[in-house]
XYZ file of C-alpha atoms in Angstrom:
503
model
C -118.161 -128.570 63.634
C -115.217 -130.365 62.018
C -115.695 -131.325 58.379
C -114.194 -131.827 54.948
C -114.130 -128.684 52.795
C -113.416 -128.249 49.103
C -111.272 -125.319 48.031
C -112.358 -124.204 44.568
C -110.965 -121.822 41.994
C -112.853 -118.570 41.487
C -111.902 -115.362 39.715
C -110.207 -112.515 41.487
C -112.573 -109.602 42.017
C -113.341 -107.846 38.750
C -111.065 -110.100 36.707
C -112.168 -111.389 33.308
C -111.113 -114.967 33.950
C -112.333 -118.371 32.898
C -109.387 -120.580 33.924
C -105.986 -120.472 35.545
C -102.738 -122.413 35.509
C -101.811 -124.041 38.819
C -98.147 -123.072 39.113
C -97.155 -124.645 42.417
C -98.392 -126.016 45.731
C -97.115 -124.462 48.950
C -98.372 -127.366 51.088
C -98.341 -131.149 51.113
C -100.995 -133.735 52.038
C -101.194 -134.162 55.788
C -99.763 -130.712 56.485
C -101.390 -128.534 59.128
C -102.327 -124.992 57.948
C -103.773 -121.892 59.603
C -106.578 -119.794 58.181
C -105.201 -117.552 55.444
C -102.069 -119.624 54.905
C -100.867 -119.910 51.304
C -102.044 -123.151 49.701
C -101.064 -122.653 46.059
C -100.116 -120.137 43.378
C -102.089 -119.880 40.140
C -101.608 -117.762 37.022
C -104.096 -116.181 34.618
C -103.430 -114.080 31.541
C -103.499 -111.017 33.780
C -101.658 -111.863 36.966
C -100.476 -114.363 39.513
C -102.769 -115.100 42.438
C -102.638 -116.816 45.792
C -105.005 -119.533 46.950
C -105.365 -119.087 50.731
C -106.703 -121.577 53.226
C -110.276 -120.604 54.186
C -109.889 -122.057 57.653
C -107.434 -123.807 59.938
C -107.120 -127.516 59.344
C -105.202 -130.335 57.725
C -104.621 -130.795 53.995
C -106.542 -133.933 53.083
C -105.689 -134.143 49.362
C -104.217 -132.097 46.500
C -106.350 -132.753 43.418
C -104.551 -130.815 40.673
C -100.990 -131.372 39.497
C -98.713 -128.351 39.005
C -98.716 -127.296 35.389
C -102.400 -128.088 34.853
C -104.907 -125.500 33.624
C -108.192 -125.657 35.507
C -111.501 -123.928 35.015
C -113.360 -121.666 37.384
C -115.242 -123.804 39.885
C -112.754 -126.679 39.770
C -111.873 -128.273 43.123
C -108.185 -127.729 43.835
C -107.819 -129.487 47.181
C -109.676 -130.724 50.259
C -109.156 -129.582 53.826
C -110.229 -131.305 57.007
C -111.016 -128.303 59.166
C -111.568 -127.870 62.863
C -114.705 -125.740 62.556
C -116.816 -123.649 60.201
C -114.623 -121.739 57.703
C -114.122 -118.041 58.274
C -113.702 -115.583 55.388
C -110.035 -115.044 54.570
C -109.025 -111.392 54.267
C -111.027 -108.714 52.497
C -111.282 -110.559 49.191
C -115.002 -110.968 48.448
C -114.662 -114.368 46.789
C -112.474 -116.175 49.280
C -113.996 -119.228 50.918
C -114.873 -122.908 50.612
C -117.785 -125.232 50.903
C -118.449 -128.705 52.313
C -117.364 -131.566 50.080
C -120.213 -132.743 47.903
C -122.097 -129.438 48.047
C -123.765 -128.044 44.955
C -121.332 -126.434 42.471
C -123.757 -123.560 42.013
C -122.685 -122.290 45.402
C -118.976 -122.668 44.743
C -116.790 -120.467 46.860
C -113.185 -120.473 45.825
C -109.999 -119.065 47.223
C -107.988 -116.826 44.968
C -106.460 -113.450 45.762
C -103.901 -111.385 43.917
C -100.900 -109.602 45.331
C -97.146 -108.999 45.213
C -96.404 -112.139 47.201
C -98.218 -114.225 44.640
C -96.308 -112.602 41.804
C -92.982 -113.435 43.441
C -93.999 -116.999 44.098
C -95.215 -117.507 40.557
C -91.881 -116.365 39.156
C -90.053 -119.295 40.673
C -89.798 -122.563 38.739
C -92.543 -124.808 40.078
C -92.057 -128.272 41.483
C -93.017 -130.795 38.860
C -92.437 -128.187 36.140
C -92.156 -130.910 33.529
C -95.773 -131.962 34.016
C -97.940 -131.913 30.902
C -99.187 -128.475 30.025
C -96.619 -126.523 32.072
C -93.647 -124.761 30.480
C -90.500 -124.355 32.604
C -89.075 -120.829 32.498
C -86.635 -118.613 34.347
C -88.155 -116.219 36.901
C -87.503 -113.144 34.722
C -88.788 -114.852 31.578
C -91.959 -115.929 33.329
C -92.573 -112.433 34.670
C -91.959 -110.775 31.286
C -94.184 -113.264 29.487
C -96.971 -112.761 32.010
C -96.755 -108.961 31.812
C -96.853 -108.995 27.997
C -99.466 -111.755 27.711
C -97.113 -114.127 25.860
C -97.805 -117.850 25.626
C -94.700 -119.573 27.021
C -95.578 -122.774 25.169
C -94.881 -121.019 21.860
C -91.437 -119.657 22.771
C -88.040 -121.300 22.213
C -86.253 -122.777 25.236
C -82.595 -121.804 25.127
C -81.838 -122.645 28.755
C -79.462 -125.501 29.324
C -82.095 -127.193 31.463
C -84.824 -126.756 28.867
C -86.294 -123.562 30.312
C -87.543 -120.485 28.478
C -85.034 -117.724 29.213
C -85.262 -113.933 29.263
C -83.599 -113.625 25.843
C -86.244 -115.944 24.354
C -89.021 -113.641 25.542
C -87.213 -110.497 24.355
C -86.602 -112.055 20.941
C -90.292 -112.863 20.628
C -91.286 -109.331 21.581
C -88.934 -107.953 18.924
C -90.827 -109.827 16.202
C -94.225 -108.281 16.928
C -95.863 -107.443 13.610
C -98.236 -104.662 12.720
C -98.605 -101.107 13.926
C -98.680 -100.491 17.670
C -102.139 -99.830 19.121
C -101.365 -96.090 19.319
C -101.047 -95.954 15.530
C -103.904 -98.365 14.910
C -106.333 -96.302 16.966
C -105.264 -92.828 15.859
C -108.293 -90.653 15.293
C -110.716 -93.273 16.632
C -112.645 -92.785 19.862
C -112.697 -96.090 21.705
C -115.038 -97.083 24.489
C -112.963 -97.871 27.586
C -114.417 -101.386 27.829
C -113.601 -102.178 24.212
C -110.098 -100.761 24.553
C -109.467 -103.050 27.542
C -110.612 -106.086 25.532
C -108.549 -105.195 22.467
C -105.488 -104.326 24.537
C -105.690 -107.670 26.299
C -105.971 -109.489 22.967
C -102.954 -107.558 21.653
C -100.891 -108.523 24.706
C -101.812 -112.169 24.359
C -100.723 -112.277 20.718
C -97.617 -110.099 21.061
C -94.491 -111.905 19.933
C -96.383 -114.836 18.437
C -96.238 -115.731 14.752
C -99.080 -114.119 12.769
C -102.270 -115.998 13.544
C -102.858 -116.540 9.833
C -99.735 -118.750 9.794
C -101.034 -121.121 12.471
C -102.151 -124.610 11.577
C -105.848 -125.473 11.487
C -105.405 -127.527 14.659
C -103.737 -124.592 16.435
C -106.468 -122.178 15.374
C -109.228 -124.479 16.589
C -107.428 -125.183 19.850
C -106.946 -121.444 20.429
C -110.673 -120.828 20.025
C -111.699 -123.823 22.126
C -109.199 -123.197 24.934
C -109.080 -119.416 25.147
C -112.245 -117.941 23.725
C -115.111 -120.410 24.018
C -114.874 -120.677 27.846
C -114.586 -116.895 28.217
C -117.472 -116.130 25.868
C -119.789 -118.637 27.516
C -118.858 -118.615 31.196
C -121.987 -116.904 32.541
C -124.752 -118.231 30.306
C -128.246 -116.796 30.602
C -130.753 -119.466 31.655
C -133.396 -120.657 29.220
C -136.252 -123.054 29.855
C -134.819 -125.929 27.834
C -131.662 -126.899 25.982
C -131.808 -130.043 23.878
C -129.410 -131.873 21.572
C -130.885 -132.781 18.201
C -129.762 -134.477 15.010
C -131.018 -133.703 11.532
C -130.381 -135.705 8.413
C -127.632 -134.094 6.356
C -126.205 -134.706 2.892
C -123.127 -136.435 4.338
C -124.522 -137.840 7.587
C -126.241 -136.626 10.753
C -126.060 -132.916 11.536
C -125.553 -132.112 15.212
C -127.779 -129.283 16.451
C -128.625 -127.678 19.770
C -132.051 -126.227 20.516
C -132.488 -123.276 22.898
C -136.080 -122.837 24.017
C -136.897 -119.851 26.253
C -140.271 -121.406 27.054
C -142.205 -120.524 23.893
C -145.297 -122.734 23.447
C -145.822 -124.376 20.074
C -146.269 -123.777 17.304
C -143.255 -121.572 18.008
C -141.111 -119.284 15.859
C -137.516 -120.375 15.363
C -134.180 -118.903 14.308
C -131.615 -121.227 12.708
C -128.229 -119.826 13.757
C -125.002 -120.446 11.826
C -121.821 -119.809 13.791
C -118.854 -117.768 12.656
C -115.203 -118.767 12.707
C -114.012 -118.271 9.143
C -115.675 -121.530 8.036
C -112.813 -123.404 9.763
C -113.504 -122.933 13.504
C -116.384 -122.773 15.931
C -119.318 -125.043 16.712
C -122.178 -125.564 19.103
C -120.207 -124.540 22.186
C -118.555 -121.394 20.825
C -121.844 -119.557 20.172
C -123.986 -120.746 23.079
C -124.056 -117.292 24.676
C -125.222 -115.544 21.508
C -127.907 -118.166 20.876
C -129.337 -117.869 24.379
C -129.504 -114.087 24.224
C -131.207 -114.102 20.840
C -133.721 -116.708 22.036
C -134.657 -114.594 25.049
C -134.693 -111.210 23.313
C -136.314 -112.582 20.169
C -138.993 -114.591 22.013
C -138.265 -117.533 19.744
C -136.533 -120.855 19.802
C -132.999 -120.911 18.403
C -131.475 -123.929 16.702
C -127.669 -123.869 16.399
C -126.199 -125.963 13.601
C -122.766 -127.619 13.545
C -122.103 -127.566 9.819
C -119.081 -129.235 8.247
C -115.868 -127.213 8.500
C -113.208 -126.405 5.932
C -110.629 -127.256 4.783
C -111.657 -130.878 5.333
C -114.991 -129.957 3.740
C -114.705 -127.016 1.388
C -117.466 -125.046 -0.307
C -120.259 -125.973 -0.845
C -120.308 -128.513 2.027
C -121.275 -126.039 4.785
C -123.913 -124.484 2.537
C -125.361 -127.904 1.706
C -125.656 -128.677 5.431
C -127.378 -125.340 5.991
C -129.849 -125.969 3.180
C -130.636 -129.455 4.473
C -131.441 -128.057 7.921
C -133.524 -125.182 6.557
C -135.539 -127.379 4.233
C -136.299 -129.787 7.045
C -137.468 -126.977 9.329
C -139.623 -125.403 6.629
C -141.195 -128.694 5.577
C -141.386 -130.612 8.862
C -141.363 -127.878 11.494
C -144.743 -128.847 12.976
C -143.265 -132.195 14.056
C -140.894 -130.181 16.277
C -143.609 -127.870 17.566
C -142.588 -125.082 15.178
C -144.548 -122.683 13.017
C -143.033 -123.120 9.527
C -144.361 -119.672 8.564
C -142.143 -118.095 11.260
C -138.722 -119.577 10.544
C -135.723 -117.237 10.261
C -132.078 -117.921 9.430
C -129.078 -115.975 10.622
C -125.415 -116.072 11.492
C -122.343 -114.043 12.339
C -119.269 -113.537 10.166
C -118.856 -116.712 8.080
C -122.285 -117.777 9.338
C -123.819 -114.623 7.880
C -122.322 -115.531 4.511
C -123.906 -118.986 4.743
C -127.280 -117.591 5.806
C -127.430 -115.207 2.835
C -126.214 -117.876 0.416
C -128.862 -120.299 1.691
C -131.610 -117.741 1.085
C -130.346 -117.247 -2.473
C -130.257 -120.999 -3.101
C -133.778 -121.523 -1.784
C -135.063 -118.618 -3.862
C -133.448 -120.016 -7.003
C -134.902 -123.465 -6.292
C -138.415 -122.018 -6.066
C -139.070 -123.592 -2.675
C -140.460 -121.984 0.461
C -138.330 -119.228 1.998
C -137.750 -118.364 5.660
C -139.610 -115.362 6.998
C -136.440 -113.302 7.585
C -132.662 -113.306 7.805
C -130.179 -111.871 10.318
C -126.684 -111.160 9.025
C -124.129 -110.017 11.623
C -120.845 -108.546 10.315
C -120.601 -111.008 7.434
C -118.009 -111.436 4.686
C -119.755 -111.455 1.313
C -116.990 -111.020 -1.281
C -113.480 -112.451 -1.304
C -111.835 -109.550 -3.134
C -113.589 -106.460 -1.875
C -112.041 -103.024 -2.110
C -113.397 -100.933 0.707
C -111.946 -98.261 2.922
C -112.781 -100.209 6.075
C -110.475 -103.060 5.061
C -107.562 -100.639 4.975
C -108.577 -98.566 7.992
C -108.968 -101.574 10.309
C -106.243 -103.750 8.815
C -104.091 -103.752 11.939
C -104.269 -107.023 13.941
C -105.418 -104.895 16.866
C -108.901 -104.947 15.276
C -109.001 -108.778 15.426
C -109.327 -109.521 11.685
C -106.073 -108.687 9.837
C -105.997 -109.054 6.030
C -103.804 -112.146 6.033
C -106.228 -113.953 8.357
C -109.210 -112.942 6.223
C -107.389 -114.206 3.131
C -106.601 -117.453 4.945
C -110.276 -118.010 5.751
C -111.334 -117.607 2.131
C -108.441 -119.782 0.887
C -109.425 -122.629 3.210
C -113.140 -122.312 2.410
C -113.090 -122.202 -1.394
C -111.843 -125.127 -3.489
C -108.433 -124.770 -5.085
C -108.625 -123.003 -8.406
C -111.986 -121.437 -7.561
C -112.297 -118.230 -9.559
C -113.086 -115.082 -7.594
C -116.669 -113.956 -8.040
C -117.601 -116.945 -10.188
C -120.175 -118.402 -7.786
C -122.664 -116.066 -6.093
C -123.465 -118.751 -3.510
C -119.872 -118.493 -2.301
C -119.706 -114.704 -2.634
C -123.259 -113.391 -2.285
C -122.345 -109.800 -3.159
C -121.919 -111.082 -6.708
C -125.532 -112.324 -6.802
C -128.830 -110.911 -7.969
C -130.499 -110.153 -4.631
C -134.090 -109.659 -5.787
C -136.835 -111.774 -4.239
C -135.284 -112.263 -0.809
C -137.232 -112.019 2.479
C -136.680 -109.103 4.903
C -133.098 -108.898 6.152
C -131.430 -107.369 9.198
C -127.873 -106.470 8.208
C -125.699 -105.876 11.284
C -122.360 -104.095 10.886
C -119.655 -103.331 13.448
C -118.278 -99.826 13.085
C -114.672 -100.873 13.810
C -114.586 -103.889 11.486
C -112.648 -104.470 8.253
C -115.895 -105.967 6.882
C -117.941 -102.828 7.620
C -118.059 -101.674 4.008
C -119.214 -105.088 2.796
C -122.323 -104.784 4.956
C -122.881 -101.259 3.666
C -122.489 -102.447 0.078
C -124.928 -105.282 0.743
C -127.501 -102.850 2.108
C -127.119 -100.663 -0.980
C -127.566 -103.661 -3.260
C -130.657 -104.773 -1.346
C -132.133 -101.300 -1.788
C -131.509 -101.486 -5.528
C -133.214 -104.896 -5.623
C -136.181 -103.514 -3.627
C -135.638 -106.013 -0.812
C -136.956 -104.904 2.556
C -133.988 -104.548 4.900
C -132.496 -102.616 7.783
C -128.817 -101.769 8.185
C -128.035 -101.912 11.916
C -124.741 -100.201 12.754
C -122.912 -100.970 15.999
C -120.421 -98.066 16.134
C -118.697 -99.235 19.312
C -118.006 -102.838 18.308
C -115.213 -104.597 16.425
C -115.408 -107.858 14.512
C -116.420 -110.801 16.684
C -117.241 -108.760 19.759
C -120.906 -109.777 19.961
C -119.485 -112.687 21.945
C -117.998 -110.436 24.597
C -121.072 -109.630 26.657
C -119.164 -110.295 29.889
C -116.861 -107.379 29.129
C -118.784 -105.093 26.751
C -122.050 -103.405 27.627
C -122.329 -102.466 23.935
C -122.467 -106.153 22.978
C -125.285 -106.788 25.454
C -127.283 -103.885 24.015
C -126.578 -104.924 20.416
C -127.839 -108.483 20.919
C -130.863 -107.319 22.906
C -131.935 -104.903 20.198
C -131.193 -107.385 17.425
C -133.445 -109.884 19.178
C -136.182 -107.276 19.538
C -136.062 -106.545 15.809
C -136.273 -110.268 15.100
C -139.257 -110.561 17.443
C -141.110 -107.905 15.464
C -140.354 -109.592 12.138
C -141.437 -113.021 13.333
C -144.548 -111.562 14.971
C -145.874 -110.049 11.754
C -148.672 -111.737 9.899
C -147.402 -113.794 6.933
C -147.539 -111.914 3.654
């Protein structure tokens, strides 16, 4: 039967892809096409791909301008076809669906191949459209192969295009040891190596990330990482937006409920991002997995970010949320005796600092804390900082220094405030803590030092080592089996802690 079909973007088989750049259209509205005919060329960080017609018909409308980046599942164009669409070629994800059908059944039309690569090398019609960078064919190919961002390269061409010499000049400025030197003597899981190699390609030739502006850093996380980390979210029974009263205004929160009846246990989760990036969207995948594995509700908090709001603003927001949960949890269907607090990276720092502040204030304490590869001292001399200093390991020293410099007020003396640097604190009197450490992380030795200090203070704790992970890779469950296992087991440990009878 004739009908109107939507052609949607999907990932090429096996490709780690959350979006693609529409380089050029090969058809025009009103044009007649045969099944399998080339409709458009798109680019991802890995390769160029073709968008084939799923069936014979007439192009009804082109819905995306060349030069636009679109997410997986986006409708690229509509076809008025003569009959039911037939699968195009052997590609398992080729296809379309009737206009207006449910997005959950989206069938796209993307396939990779040499023809696509050649087409993508040519300057696209409408190359001046917002978001698209004009480049010579060779420059575009080189940039794609090396994972370079064309938008960050100079344009020496007389017509405003990025030229081959611009790409070569950028590649010549790559800083840091090559991956071969960075990984010498280290056995890397093949999945992790693929992730780290891809990250290295994407940053090759760019200025050091520590030199980027705050706006550029946040945009990089929001545009590149957040969609990839949270593309295939595990379902939970309920997700709800909440607001809590904070010291400087409402605090945006997001509740993940796996279907736990009240009064329910809850984990307050504080996102990482060096105190300057991240939010409710960036850590949705981690929160869902911990809710399911931990058999508890998880409340994610969007605390104030530096440098607009330096220390102690984020800590004050955390304390306001914790105190509300501990004092008024029953109003939210929570068991105040089974509240935990946790976070990753900068969030782990905030979680530990909040526990110290509540202890010092003499108020009620959460049942437990989860601290995942946190930074606990600004100037810390540990072997792991030197061993994993190469940018290949995702947290180079200059970026770590930048995070601390943006977080702490100007003139703040190192080690002068244990709520900013918890490794400088007296740790006695804290609740049980799970201290997670990635084995390939510059911050590894800080977690080890924290565990040793907790033992000295007679605080019940467990040091959980993830030997196959690097900093930040708990997010990468789509690519790393080790991250899936780490979060599952972390949630199981949390479940046991929250299931114990109150002391």
